[in-house]
C-alpha positions as a Markdown table, in Angstrom:
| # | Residue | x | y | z |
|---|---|---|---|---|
| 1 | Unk | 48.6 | -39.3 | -11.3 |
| 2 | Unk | 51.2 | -40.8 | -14.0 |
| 3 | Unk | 49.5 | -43.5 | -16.0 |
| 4 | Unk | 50.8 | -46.7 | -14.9 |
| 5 | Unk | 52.4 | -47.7 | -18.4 |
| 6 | Unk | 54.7 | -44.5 | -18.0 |
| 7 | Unk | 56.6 | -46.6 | -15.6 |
| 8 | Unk | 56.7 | -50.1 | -17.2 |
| 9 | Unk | 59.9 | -49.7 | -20.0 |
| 10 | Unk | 62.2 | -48.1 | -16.7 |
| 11 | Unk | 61.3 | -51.6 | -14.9 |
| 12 | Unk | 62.4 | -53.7 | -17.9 |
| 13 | Unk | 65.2 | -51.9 | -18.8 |
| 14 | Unk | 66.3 | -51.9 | -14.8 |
| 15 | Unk | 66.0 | -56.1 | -14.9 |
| 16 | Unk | 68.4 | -56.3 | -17.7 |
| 17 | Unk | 70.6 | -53.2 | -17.4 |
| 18 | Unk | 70.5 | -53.3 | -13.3 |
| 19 | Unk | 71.5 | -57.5 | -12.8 |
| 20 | Unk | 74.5 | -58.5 | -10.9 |
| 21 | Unk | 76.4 | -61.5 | -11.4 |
| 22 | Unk | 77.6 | -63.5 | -8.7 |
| 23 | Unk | 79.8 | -66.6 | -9.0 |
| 24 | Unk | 78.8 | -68.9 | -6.0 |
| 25 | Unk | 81.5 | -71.8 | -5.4 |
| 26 | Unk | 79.6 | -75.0 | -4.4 |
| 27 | Unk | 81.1 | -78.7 | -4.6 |
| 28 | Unk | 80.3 | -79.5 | -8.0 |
| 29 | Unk | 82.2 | -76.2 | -9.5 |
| 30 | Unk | 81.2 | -72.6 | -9.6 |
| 31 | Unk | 78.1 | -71.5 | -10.9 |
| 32 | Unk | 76.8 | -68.1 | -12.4 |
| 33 | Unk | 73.7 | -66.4 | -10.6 |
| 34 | Unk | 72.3 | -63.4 | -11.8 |
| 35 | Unk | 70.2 | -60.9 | -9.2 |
| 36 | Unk | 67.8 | -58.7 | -10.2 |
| 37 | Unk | 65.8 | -56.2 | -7.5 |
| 38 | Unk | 65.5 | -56.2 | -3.9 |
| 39 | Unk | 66.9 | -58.3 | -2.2 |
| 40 | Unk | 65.2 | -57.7 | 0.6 |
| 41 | Unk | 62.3 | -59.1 | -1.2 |
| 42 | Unk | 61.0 | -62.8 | -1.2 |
| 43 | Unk | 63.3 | -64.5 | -3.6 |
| 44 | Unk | 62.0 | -66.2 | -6.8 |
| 45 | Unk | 64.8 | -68.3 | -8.4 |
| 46 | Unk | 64.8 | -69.8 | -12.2 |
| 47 | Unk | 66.5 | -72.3 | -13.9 |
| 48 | Unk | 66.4 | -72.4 | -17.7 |
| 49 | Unk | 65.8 | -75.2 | -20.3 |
| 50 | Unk | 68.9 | -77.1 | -21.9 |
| 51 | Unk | 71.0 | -75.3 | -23.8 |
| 52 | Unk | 69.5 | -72.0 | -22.4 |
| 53 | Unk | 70.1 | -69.4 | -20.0 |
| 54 | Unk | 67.9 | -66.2 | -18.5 |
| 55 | Unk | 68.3 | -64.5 | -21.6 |
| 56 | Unk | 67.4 | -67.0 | -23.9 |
| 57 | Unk | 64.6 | -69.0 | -21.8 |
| 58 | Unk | 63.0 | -66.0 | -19.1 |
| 59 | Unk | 63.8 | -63.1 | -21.9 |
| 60 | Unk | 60.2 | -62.9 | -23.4 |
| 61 | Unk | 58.6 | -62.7 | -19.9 |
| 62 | Unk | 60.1 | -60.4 | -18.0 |
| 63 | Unk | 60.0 | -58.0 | -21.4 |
| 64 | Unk | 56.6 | -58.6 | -21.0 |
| 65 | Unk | 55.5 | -55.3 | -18.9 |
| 66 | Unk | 52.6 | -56.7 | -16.9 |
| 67 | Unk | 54.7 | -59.8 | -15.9 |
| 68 | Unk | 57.7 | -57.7 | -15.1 |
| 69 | Unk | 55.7 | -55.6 | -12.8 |
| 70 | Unk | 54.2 | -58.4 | -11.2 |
| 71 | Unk | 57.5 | -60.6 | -10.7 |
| 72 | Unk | 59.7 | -57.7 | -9.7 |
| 73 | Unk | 56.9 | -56.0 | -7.5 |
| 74 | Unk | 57.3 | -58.8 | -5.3 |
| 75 | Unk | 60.1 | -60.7 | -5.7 |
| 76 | Unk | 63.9 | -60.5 | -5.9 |
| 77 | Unk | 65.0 | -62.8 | -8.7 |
| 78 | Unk | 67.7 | -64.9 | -8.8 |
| 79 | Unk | 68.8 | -66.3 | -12.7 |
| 80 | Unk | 70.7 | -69.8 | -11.8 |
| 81 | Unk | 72.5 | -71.4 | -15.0 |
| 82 | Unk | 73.1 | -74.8 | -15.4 |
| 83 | Unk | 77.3 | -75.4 | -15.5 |
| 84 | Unk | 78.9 | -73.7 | -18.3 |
| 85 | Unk | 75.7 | -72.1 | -19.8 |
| 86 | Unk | 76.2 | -68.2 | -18.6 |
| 87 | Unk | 77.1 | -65.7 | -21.4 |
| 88 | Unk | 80.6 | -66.0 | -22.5 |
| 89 | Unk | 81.1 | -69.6 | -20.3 |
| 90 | Unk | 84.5 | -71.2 | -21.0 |
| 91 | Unk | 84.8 | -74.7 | -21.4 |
| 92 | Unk | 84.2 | -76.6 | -18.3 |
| 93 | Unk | 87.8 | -78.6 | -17.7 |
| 94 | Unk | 87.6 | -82.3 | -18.7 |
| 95 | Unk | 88.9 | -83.8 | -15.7 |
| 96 | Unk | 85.9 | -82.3 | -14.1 |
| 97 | Unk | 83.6 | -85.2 | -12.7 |
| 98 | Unk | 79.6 | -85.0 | -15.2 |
| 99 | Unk | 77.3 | -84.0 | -12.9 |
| 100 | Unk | 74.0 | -86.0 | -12.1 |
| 101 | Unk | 70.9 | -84.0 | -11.6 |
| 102 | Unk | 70.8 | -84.6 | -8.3 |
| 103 | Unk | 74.2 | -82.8 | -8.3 |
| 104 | Unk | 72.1 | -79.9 | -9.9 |
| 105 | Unk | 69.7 | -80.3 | -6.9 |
| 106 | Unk | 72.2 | -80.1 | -4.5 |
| 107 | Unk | 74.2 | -76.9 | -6.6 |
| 108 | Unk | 70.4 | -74.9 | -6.1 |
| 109 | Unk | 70.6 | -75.6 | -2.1 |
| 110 | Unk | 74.3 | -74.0 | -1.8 |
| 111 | Unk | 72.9 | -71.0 | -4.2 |
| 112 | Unk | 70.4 | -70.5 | -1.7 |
| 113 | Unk | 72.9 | -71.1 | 1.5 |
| 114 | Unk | 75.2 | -68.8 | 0.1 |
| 115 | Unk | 72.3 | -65.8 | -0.4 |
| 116 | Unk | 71.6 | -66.7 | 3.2 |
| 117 | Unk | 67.6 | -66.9 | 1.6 |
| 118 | Unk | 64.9 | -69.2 | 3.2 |
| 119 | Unk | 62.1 | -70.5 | 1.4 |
| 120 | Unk | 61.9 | -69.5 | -2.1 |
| 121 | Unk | 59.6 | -69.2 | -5.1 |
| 122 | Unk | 60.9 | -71.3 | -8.1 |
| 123 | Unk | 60.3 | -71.1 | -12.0 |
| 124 | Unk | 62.0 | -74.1 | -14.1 |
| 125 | Unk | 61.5 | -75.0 | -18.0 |
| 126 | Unk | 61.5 | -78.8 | -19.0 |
| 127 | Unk | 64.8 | -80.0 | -18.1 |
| 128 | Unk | 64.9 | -77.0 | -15.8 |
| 129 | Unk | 61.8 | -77.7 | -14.1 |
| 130 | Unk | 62.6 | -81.0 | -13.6 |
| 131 | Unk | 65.8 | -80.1 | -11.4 |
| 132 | Unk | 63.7 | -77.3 | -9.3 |
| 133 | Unk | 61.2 | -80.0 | -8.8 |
| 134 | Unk | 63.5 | -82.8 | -7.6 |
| 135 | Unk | 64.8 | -79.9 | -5.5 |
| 136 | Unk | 61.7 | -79.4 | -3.8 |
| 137 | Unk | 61.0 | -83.0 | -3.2 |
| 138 | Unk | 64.8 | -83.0 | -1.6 |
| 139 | Unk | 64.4 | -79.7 | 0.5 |
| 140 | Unk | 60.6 | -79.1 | 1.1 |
| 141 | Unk | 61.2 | -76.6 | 3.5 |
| 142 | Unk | 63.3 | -74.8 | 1.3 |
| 143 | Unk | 60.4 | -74.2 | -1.3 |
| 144 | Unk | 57.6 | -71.8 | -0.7 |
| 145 | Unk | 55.5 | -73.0 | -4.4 |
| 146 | Unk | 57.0 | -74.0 | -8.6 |
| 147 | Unk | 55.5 | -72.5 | -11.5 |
| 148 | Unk | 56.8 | -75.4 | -13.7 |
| 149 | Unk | 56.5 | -74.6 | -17.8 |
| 150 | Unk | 56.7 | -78.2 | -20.0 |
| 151 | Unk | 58.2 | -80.0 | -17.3 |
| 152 | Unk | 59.3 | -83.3 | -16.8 |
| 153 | Unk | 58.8 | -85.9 | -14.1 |
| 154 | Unk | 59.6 | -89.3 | -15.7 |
| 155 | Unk | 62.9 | -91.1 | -16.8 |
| 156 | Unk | 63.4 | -90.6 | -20.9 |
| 157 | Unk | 61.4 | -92.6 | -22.9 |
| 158 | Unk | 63.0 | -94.6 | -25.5 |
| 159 | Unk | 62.3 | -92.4 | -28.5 |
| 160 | Unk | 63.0 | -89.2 | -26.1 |
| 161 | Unk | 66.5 | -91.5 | -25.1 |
| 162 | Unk | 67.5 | -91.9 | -28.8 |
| 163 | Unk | 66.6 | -88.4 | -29.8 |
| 164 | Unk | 69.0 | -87.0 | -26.7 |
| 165 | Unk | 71.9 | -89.5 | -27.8 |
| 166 | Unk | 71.9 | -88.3 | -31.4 |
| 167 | Unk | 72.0 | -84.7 | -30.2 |
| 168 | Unk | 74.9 | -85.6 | -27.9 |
| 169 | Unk | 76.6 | -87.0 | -30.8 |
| 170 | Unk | 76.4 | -84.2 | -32.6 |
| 171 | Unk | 77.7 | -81.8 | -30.1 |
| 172 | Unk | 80.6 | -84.5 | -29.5 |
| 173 | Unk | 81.5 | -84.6 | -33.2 |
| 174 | Unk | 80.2 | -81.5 | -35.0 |
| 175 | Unk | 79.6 | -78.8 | -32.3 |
| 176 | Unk | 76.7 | -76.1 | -32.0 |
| 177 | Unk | 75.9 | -76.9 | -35.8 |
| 178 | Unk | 72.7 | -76.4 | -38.2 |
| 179 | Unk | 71.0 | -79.7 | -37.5 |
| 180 | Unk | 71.7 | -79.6 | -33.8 |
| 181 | Unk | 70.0 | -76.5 | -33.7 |
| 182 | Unk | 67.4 | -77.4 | -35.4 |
| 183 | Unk | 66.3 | -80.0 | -33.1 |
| 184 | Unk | 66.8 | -77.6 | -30.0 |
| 185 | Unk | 64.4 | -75.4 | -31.7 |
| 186 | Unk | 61.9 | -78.2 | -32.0 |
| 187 | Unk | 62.4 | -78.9 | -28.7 |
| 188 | Unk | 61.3 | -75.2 | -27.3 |
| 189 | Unk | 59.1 | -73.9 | -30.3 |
| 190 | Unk | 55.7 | -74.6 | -31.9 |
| 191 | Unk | 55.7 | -75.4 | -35.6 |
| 192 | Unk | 53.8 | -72.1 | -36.0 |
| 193 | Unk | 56.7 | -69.8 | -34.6 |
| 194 | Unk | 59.5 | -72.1 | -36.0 |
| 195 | Unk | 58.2 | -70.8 | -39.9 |
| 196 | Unk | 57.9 | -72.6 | -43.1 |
| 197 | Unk | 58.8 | -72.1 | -46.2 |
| 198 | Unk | 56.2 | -69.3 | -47.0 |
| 199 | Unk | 56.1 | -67.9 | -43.5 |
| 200 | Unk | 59.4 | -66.9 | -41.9 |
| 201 | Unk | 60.9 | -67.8 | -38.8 |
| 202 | Unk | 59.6 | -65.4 | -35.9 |
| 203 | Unk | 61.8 | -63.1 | -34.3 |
| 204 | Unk | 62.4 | -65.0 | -30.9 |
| 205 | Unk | 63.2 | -67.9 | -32.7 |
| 206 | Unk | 65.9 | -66.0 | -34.5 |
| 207 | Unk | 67.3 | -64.3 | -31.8 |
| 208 | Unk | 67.1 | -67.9 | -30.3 |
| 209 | Unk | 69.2 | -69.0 | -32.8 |
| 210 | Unk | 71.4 | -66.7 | -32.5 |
| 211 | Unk | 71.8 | -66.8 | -28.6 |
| 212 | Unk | 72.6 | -70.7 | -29.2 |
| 213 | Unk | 75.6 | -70.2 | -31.1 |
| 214 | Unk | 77.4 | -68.4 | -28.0 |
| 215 | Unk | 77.1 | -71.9 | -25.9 |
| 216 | Unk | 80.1 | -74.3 | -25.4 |
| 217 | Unk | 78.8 | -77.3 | -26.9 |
| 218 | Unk | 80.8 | -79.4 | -24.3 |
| 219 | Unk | 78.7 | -77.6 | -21.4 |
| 220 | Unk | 75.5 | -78.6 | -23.2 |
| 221 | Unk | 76.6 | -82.0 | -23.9 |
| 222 | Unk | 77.0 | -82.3 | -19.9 |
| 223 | Unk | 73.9 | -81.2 | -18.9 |
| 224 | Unk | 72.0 | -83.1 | -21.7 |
| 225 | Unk | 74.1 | -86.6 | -20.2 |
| 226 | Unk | 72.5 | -85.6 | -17.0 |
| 227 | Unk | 69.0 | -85.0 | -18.1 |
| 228 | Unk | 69.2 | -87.8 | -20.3 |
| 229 | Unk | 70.2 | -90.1 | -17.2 |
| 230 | Unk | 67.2 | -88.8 | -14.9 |
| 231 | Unk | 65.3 | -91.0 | -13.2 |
| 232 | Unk | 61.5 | -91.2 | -13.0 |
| 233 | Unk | 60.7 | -89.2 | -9.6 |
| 234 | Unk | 56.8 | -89.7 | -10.0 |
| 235 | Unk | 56.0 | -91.5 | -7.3 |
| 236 | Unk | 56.9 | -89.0 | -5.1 |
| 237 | Unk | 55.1 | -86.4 | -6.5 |
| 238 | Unk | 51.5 | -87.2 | -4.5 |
| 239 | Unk | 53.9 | -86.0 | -0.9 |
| 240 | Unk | 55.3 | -82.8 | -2.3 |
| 241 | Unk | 52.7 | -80.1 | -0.6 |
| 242 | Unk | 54.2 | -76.6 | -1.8 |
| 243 | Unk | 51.4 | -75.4 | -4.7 |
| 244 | Unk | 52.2 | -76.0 | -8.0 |
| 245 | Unk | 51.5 | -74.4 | -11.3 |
| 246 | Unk | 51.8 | -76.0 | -14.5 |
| 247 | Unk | 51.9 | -74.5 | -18.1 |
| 248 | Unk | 52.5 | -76.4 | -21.1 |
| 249 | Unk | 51.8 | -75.9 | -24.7 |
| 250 | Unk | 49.7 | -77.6 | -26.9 |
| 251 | Unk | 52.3 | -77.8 | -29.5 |
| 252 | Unk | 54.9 | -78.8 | -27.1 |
| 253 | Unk | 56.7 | -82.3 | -27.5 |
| 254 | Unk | 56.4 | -82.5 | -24.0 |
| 255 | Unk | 52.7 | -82.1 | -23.6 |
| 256 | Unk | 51.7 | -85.5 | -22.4 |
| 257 | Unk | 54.1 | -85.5 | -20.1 |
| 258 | Unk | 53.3 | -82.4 | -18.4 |
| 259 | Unk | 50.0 | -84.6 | -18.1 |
| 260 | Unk | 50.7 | -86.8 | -16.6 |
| 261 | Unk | 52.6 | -85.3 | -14.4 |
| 262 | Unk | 49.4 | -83.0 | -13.3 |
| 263 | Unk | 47.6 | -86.2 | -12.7 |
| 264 | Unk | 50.3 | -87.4 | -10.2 |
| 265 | Unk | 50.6 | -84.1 | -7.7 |
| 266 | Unk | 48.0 | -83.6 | -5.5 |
| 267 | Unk | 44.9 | -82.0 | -7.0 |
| 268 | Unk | 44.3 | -79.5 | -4.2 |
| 269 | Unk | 47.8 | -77.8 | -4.4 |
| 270 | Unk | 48.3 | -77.8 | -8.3 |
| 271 | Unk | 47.4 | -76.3 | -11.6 |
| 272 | Unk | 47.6 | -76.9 | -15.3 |
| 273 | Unk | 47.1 | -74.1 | -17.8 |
| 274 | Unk | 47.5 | -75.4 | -21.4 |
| 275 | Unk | 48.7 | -72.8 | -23.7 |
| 276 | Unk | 47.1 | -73.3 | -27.5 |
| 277 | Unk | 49.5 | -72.5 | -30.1 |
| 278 | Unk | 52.3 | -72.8 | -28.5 |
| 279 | Unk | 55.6 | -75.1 | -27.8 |
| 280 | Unk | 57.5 | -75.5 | -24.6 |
| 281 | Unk | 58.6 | -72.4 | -23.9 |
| 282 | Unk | 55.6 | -70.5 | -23.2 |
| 283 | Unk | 58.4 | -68.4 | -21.4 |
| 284 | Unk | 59.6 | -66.7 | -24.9 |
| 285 | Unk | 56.5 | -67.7 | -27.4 |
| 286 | Unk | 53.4 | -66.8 | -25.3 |
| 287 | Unk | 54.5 | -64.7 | -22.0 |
| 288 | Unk | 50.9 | -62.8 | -21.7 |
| 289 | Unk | 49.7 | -66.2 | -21.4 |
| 290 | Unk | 51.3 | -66.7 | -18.2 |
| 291 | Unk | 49.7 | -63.6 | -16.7 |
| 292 | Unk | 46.6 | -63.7 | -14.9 |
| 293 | Unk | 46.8 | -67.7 | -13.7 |
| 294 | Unk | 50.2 | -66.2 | -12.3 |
| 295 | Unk | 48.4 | -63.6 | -10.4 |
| 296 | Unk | 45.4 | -65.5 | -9.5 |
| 297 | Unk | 48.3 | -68.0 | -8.2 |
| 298 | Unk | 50.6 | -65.6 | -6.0 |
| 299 | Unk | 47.2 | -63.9 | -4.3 |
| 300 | Unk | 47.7 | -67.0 | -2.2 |
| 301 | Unk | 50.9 | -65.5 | -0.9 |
| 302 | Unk | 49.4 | -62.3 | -0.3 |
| 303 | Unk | 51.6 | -60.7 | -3.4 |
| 304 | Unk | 49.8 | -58.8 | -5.9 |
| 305 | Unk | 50.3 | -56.5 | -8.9 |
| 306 | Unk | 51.0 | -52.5 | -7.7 |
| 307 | Unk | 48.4 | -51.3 | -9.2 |
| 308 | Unk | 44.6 | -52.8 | -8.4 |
| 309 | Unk | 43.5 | -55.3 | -10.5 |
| 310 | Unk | 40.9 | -53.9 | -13.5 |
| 311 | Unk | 41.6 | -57.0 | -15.8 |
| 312 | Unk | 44.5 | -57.1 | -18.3 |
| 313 | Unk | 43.9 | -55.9 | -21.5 |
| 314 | Unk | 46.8 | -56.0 | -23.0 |
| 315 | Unk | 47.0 | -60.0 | -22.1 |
| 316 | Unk | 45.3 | -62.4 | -24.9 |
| 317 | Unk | 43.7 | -63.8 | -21.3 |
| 318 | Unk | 40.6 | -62.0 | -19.2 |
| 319 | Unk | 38.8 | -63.2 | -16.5 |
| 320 | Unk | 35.8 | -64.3 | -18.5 |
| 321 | Unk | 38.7 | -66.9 | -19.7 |
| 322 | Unk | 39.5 | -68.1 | -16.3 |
| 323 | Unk | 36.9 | -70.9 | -15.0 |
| 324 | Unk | 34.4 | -69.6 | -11.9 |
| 325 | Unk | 36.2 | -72.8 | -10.3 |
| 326 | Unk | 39.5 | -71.2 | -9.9 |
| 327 | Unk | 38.3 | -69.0 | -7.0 |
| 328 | Unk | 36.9 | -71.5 | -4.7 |
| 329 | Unk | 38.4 | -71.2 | -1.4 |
| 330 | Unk | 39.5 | -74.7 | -0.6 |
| 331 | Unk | 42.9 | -75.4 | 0.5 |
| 332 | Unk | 45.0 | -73.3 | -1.5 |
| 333 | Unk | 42.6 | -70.4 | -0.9 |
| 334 | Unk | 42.3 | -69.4 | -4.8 |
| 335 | Unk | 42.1 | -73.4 | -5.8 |
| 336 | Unk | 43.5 | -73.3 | -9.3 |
| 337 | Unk | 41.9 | -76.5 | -11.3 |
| 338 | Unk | 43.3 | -77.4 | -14.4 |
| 339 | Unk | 41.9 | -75.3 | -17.2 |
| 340 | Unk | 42.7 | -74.3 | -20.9 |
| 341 | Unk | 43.4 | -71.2 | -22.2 |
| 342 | Unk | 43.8 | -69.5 | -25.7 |
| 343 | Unk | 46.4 | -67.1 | -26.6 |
| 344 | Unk | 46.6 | -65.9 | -30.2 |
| 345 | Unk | 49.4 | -65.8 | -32.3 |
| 346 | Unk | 48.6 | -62.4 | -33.6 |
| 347 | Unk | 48.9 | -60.9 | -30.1 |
């Protein structure tokens, strides 16, 4: 029998090299889906951070092998950009009316309509977990569980509301430049990853860098305005009943927010895994990390790994890390308790 890691570059190379893109019309304009795998398969859709897209925001996890194989084992995955964030996105027309984020909401239901797909699996970062979110609150029947990284539940804070206006200015007046950038990768990365002056810049930060300069500024600005506008949808987080699976970084500007949003879902059909040395975007910075609370999290479903689980050593997490707790069967079968982990840096 072929050793199982003889098959793992062929499955990343086919989610990049093998995607489709489909341009679904909807109300609120025409928007860029990417499908990789089956689609026969259960369909797990994303929806990337601002200023990102699947290559730039779902990259580092579905390049990690043992994720890939998990994710693509079961699941047909659909890549949903925000407006005028897909590679090579023109301008979006001026005339054309900003779109609120419950506009966004509403764009993901018409994705899904025009797949003809039921109930899906959904993966959002910050400002995109905070659209697949109200999405689920909107259309519960539409959402089988969220795996949610950094997200977002409450209206901006003041200092949040400031920092958002200054970036909008500069992407009204100066474009995708240095300083704007700068902030965006404060936003998404730890201080760790992000460099100083004696330690360089890690390599997904540069290739973030670099994937920033390809968006419109203008199609940014837009989806900014209408994350920036979002109202607090907290309240209404104790009703929603599809499980729930947080991650967040320690590092991440958004950690007290993921929180307290933990604190407001329902204990019995949500998770938090905090990520140590880490931003927001455990997606890119610390993908292994993601792992084995993933797979302890889809058992639920009945999906697993192909191959039987031994542990995962190539992933900074092992069982020993996991608490005893997360296996009691009580409602969600595999009842996942909040719980730290620790991934190292020099993984």
């Amino acid at each position: 029998m072929a050793d199982s890691n003889d098959s793992i570059p062929f499955v990343a190379e086919k989610i990049y090299l093998g995607g489709k893109e489909h341009r679904v019309p909807t109300r609120y304009g025409s928007v860029s889906v990417i499908v990789y795998g089956d689609q026969d398969k259960p369909a797990l859709i994303t929806y990337p951070d601002l200023a990102l897209n699947h290559m730039s925001c779902f990259q580092g996890l579905f390049f990690c092998p043992e994720a890939a194989s998990l994710l693509l084992h079961n699941f047909c995955i659909y890549h949903i950009s925000p407006p005028g964030h897909e590679l090579g996105a023109a301008p979006i027309c001026e005339s054309t009316s900003p779109h609120s984020v419950n506009d966004l909401a509403d764009q993901i239901l018409e994705v899904l309509n025009f797949f003809g797909l039921g109930a899906v699996m959904c993966m959002g970062v910050t400002a995109g977990a905070y659209i697949l979110t109200l999405f689920a609150m909107k259309y519960r029947v539409r959402v089988l569980g969220l795996i949610l990284v950094s997200p977002l539940c409450r209206a901006p804070s003041w200092t949040e509301w400031f920092y958002n206006k200054v970036m909008s200015n500069l992407l009204y007046f100066y474009g995708m430049c240095g300083l704007l950038k700068e902030f965006l990768l404060q936003r998404y990365f730890s201080k760790e990853a992000r460099g100083t002056a004696e330690i360089p810049e890690s390599d997904i930060v540069q290739a973030c860098r670099r994937l920033l300069d390809e968006r419109d500024a203008s199609n940014v600005r837009r989806f900014l305005e209408a994350i920036n506008g979002r109202p607090d949808h907290s309240s209404g987080l104790k009703n929603l009943r599809c499980r729930t699976l947080i991650f967040v970084g320690d590092s991440s500007p958004f950690h007290s927010e993921a929180l307290y949003m933990t604190s407001k879902l329902d204990r019995r059909f949500s998770a938090l895994v905090e990520v140590q040395a880490c931003g927001s975007m455990v997606t890119e910075e610390q993908p292994h990390a993601m792992l084995i609370p993933m797979e302890y999290f889809f058992m639920r479903y009945g999906l697993y790994r192909p191959c039987q689980l031994t542990g995962s050593p190539k992933s900074p997490l092992s069982p020993s890390c996991i608490s005893p707790e997360l296996l009691s069967p009580e409602s969600m079968g595999l009842k996942l308790k909040p719980i730290k982990t620790r991934a190292s840096l020099k993984v």
